[in-house]
PDB file of C-alpha atoms in Angstrom:
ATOM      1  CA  UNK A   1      44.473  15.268  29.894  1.00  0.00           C
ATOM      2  CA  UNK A   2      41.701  17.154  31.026  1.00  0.00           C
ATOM      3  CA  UNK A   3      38.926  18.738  28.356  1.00  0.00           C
ATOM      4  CA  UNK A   4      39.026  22.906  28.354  1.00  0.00           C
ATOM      5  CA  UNK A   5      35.098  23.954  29.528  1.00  0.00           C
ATOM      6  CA  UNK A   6      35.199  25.613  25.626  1.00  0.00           C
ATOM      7  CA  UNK A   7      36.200  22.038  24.356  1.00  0.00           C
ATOM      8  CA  UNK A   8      33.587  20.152  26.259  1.00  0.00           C
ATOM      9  CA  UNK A   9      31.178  22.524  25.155  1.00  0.00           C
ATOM     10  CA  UNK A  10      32.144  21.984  21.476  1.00  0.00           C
ATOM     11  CA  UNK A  11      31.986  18.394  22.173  1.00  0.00           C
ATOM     12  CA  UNK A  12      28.858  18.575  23.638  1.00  0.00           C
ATOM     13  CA  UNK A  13      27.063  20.487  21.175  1.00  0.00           C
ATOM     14  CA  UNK A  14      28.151  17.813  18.051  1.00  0.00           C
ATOM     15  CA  UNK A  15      26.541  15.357  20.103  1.00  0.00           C
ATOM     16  CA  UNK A  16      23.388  17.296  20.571  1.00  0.00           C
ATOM     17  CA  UNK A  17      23.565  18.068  16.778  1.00  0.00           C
ATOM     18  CA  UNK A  18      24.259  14.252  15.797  1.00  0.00           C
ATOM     19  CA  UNK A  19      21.286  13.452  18.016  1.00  0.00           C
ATOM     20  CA  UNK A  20      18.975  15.920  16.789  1.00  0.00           C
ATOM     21  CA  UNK A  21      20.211  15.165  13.168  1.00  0.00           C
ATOM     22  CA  UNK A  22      19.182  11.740  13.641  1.00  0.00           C
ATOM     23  CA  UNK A  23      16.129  12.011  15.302  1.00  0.00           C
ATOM     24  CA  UNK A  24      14.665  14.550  12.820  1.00  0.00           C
ATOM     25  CA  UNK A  25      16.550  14.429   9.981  1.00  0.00           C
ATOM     26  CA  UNK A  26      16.374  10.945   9.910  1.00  0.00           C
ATOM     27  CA  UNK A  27      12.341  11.666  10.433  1.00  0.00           C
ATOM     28  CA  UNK A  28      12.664  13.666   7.413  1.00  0.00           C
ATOM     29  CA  UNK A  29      14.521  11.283   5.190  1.00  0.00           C
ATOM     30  CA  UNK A  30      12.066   8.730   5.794  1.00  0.00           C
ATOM     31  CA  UNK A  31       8.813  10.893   5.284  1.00  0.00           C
ATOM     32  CA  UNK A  32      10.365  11.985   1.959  1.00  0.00           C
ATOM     33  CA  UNK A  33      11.487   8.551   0.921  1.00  0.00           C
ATOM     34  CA  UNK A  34       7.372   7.503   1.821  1.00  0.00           C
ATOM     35  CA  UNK A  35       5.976  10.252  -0.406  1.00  0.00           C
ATOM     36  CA  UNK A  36       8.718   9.963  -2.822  1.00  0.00           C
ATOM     37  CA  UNK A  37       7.631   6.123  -3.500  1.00  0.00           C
ATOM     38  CA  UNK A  38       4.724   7.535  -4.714  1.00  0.00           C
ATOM     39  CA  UNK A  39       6.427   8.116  -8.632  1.00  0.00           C
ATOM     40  CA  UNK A  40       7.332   4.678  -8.813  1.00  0.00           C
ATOM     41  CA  UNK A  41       5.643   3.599 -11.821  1.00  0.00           C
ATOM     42  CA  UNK A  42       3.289   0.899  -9.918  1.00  0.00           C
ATOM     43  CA  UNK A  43       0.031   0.207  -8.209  1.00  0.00           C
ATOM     44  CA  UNK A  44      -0.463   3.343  -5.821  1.00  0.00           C
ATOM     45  CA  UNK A  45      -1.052   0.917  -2.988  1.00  0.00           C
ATOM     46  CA  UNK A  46       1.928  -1.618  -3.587  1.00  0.00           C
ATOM     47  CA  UNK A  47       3.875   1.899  -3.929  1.00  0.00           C
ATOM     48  CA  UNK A  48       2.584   3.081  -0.063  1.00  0.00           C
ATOM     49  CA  UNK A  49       3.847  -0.155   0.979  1.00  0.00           C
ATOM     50  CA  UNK A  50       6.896   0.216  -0.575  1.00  0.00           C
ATOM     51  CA  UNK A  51       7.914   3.512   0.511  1.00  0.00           C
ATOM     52  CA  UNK A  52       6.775   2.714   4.081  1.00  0.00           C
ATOM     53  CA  UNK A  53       8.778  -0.240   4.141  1.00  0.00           C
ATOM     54  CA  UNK A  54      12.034   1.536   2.346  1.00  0.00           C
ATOM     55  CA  UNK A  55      11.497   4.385   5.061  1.00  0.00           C
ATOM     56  CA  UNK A  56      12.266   1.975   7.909  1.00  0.00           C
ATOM     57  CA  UNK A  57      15.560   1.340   6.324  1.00  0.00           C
ATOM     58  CA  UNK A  58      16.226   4.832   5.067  1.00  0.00           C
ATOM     59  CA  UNK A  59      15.476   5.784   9.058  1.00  0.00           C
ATOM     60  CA  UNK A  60      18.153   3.756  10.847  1.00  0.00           C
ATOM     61  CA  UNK A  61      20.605   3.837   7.821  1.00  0.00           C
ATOM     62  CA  UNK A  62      20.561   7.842   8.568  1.00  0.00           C
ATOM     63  CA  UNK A  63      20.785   7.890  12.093  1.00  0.00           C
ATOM     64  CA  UNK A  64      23.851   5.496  11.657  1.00  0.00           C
ATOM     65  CA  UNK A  65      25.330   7.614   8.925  1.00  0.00           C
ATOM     66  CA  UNK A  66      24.845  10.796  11.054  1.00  0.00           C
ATOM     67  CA  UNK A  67      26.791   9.308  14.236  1.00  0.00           C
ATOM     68  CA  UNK A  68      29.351   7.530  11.509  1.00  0.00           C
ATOM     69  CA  UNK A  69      30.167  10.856   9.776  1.00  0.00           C
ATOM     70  CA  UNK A  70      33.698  12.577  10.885  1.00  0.00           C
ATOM     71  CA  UNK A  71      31.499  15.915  11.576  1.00  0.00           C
ATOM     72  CA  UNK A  72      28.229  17.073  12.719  1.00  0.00           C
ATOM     73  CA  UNK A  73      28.593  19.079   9.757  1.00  0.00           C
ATOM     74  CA  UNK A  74      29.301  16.392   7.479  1.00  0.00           C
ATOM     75  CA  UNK A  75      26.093  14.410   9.177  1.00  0.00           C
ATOM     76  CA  UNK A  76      23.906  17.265   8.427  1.00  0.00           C
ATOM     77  CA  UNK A  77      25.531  17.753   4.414  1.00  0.00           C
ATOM     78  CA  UNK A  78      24.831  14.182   3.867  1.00  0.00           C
ATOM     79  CA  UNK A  79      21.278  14.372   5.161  1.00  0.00           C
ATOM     80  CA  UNK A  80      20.767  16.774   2.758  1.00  0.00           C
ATOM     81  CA  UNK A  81      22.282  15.426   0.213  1.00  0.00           C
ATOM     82  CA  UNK A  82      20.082  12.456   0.389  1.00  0.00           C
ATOM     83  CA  UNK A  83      16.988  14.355   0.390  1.00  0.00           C
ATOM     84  CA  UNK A  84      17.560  16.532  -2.683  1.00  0.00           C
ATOM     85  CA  UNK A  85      16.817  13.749  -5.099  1.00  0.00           C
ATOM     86  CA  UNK A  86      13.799  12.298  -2.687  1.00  0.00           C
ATOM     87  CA  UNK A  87      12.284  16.360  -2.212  1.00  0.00           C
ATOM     88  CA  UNK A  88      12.251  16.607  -6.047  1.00  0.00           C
ATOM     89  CA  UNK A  89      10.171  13.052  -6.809  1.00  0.00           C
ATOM     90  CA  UNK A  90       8.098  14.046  -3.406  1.00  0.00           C
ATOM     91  CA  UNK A  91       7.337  17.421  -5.176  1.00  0.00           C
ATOM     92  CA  UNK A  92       6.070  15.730  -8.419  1.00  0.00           C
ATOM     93  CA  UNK A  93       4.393  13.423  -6.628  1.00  0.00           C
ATOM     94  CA  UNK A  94       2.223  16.609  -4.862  1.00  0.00           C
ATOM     95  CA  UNK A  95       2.172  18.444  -7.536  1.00  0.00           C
ATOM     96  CA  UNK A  96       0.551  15.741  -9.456  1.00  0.00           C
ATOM     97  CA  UNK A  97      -2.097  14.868  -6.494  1.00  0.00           C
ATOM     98  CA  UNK A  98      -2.751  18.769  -6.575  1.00  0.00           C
ATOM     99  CA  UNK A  99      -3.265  19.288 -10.249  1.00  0.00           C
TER     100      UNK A  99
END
């Protein structure tokens, strides 16, 4: 059975949300997981390494999750989910390399 054009077009534009969702909200999730690595309570350096290494995994675990979810929507809600905790330790960390 044939798509409607509206359908296809709906169908369409999740896919271009999924993709764009992982592409740079995965981006995202990974910066913040880097900075956010910053408050573990270690040596600075061993805590770069860290959070770079934990961002390669936080990366591909999001763009998997986005094209896993039932919804574009959903993708997006748990993308932001997962970056509420990390924006808040990314913020102290900031803060505290401001102050």
């Amino acid at each position: 059975m044939p798509l409607s054009h509206a359908a296809a077009r709906r169908k369409r534009a999740a896919l271009l949300s999924r993709i764009v969702a992982a592409l740079f909200g995965g981006y995202a999730l990974a910066a913040l997981t880097s900075a956010a690595a910053l408050a573990l309570p270690m040596d600075p350096v061993e805590a770069v390494l860290a959070g770079m290494q934990a961002s390669f995994l936080v990366y591909a675990g999001a763009a998997v999750w986005v094209f896993a979810a039932r919804s574009a929507r959903r993708a997006w809600l748990g993308l932001a989910v997962a970056a509420m905790p990390l924006l808040v330790l990314a913020g102290r960390t900031w803060a505290s390399a401001g102050a």
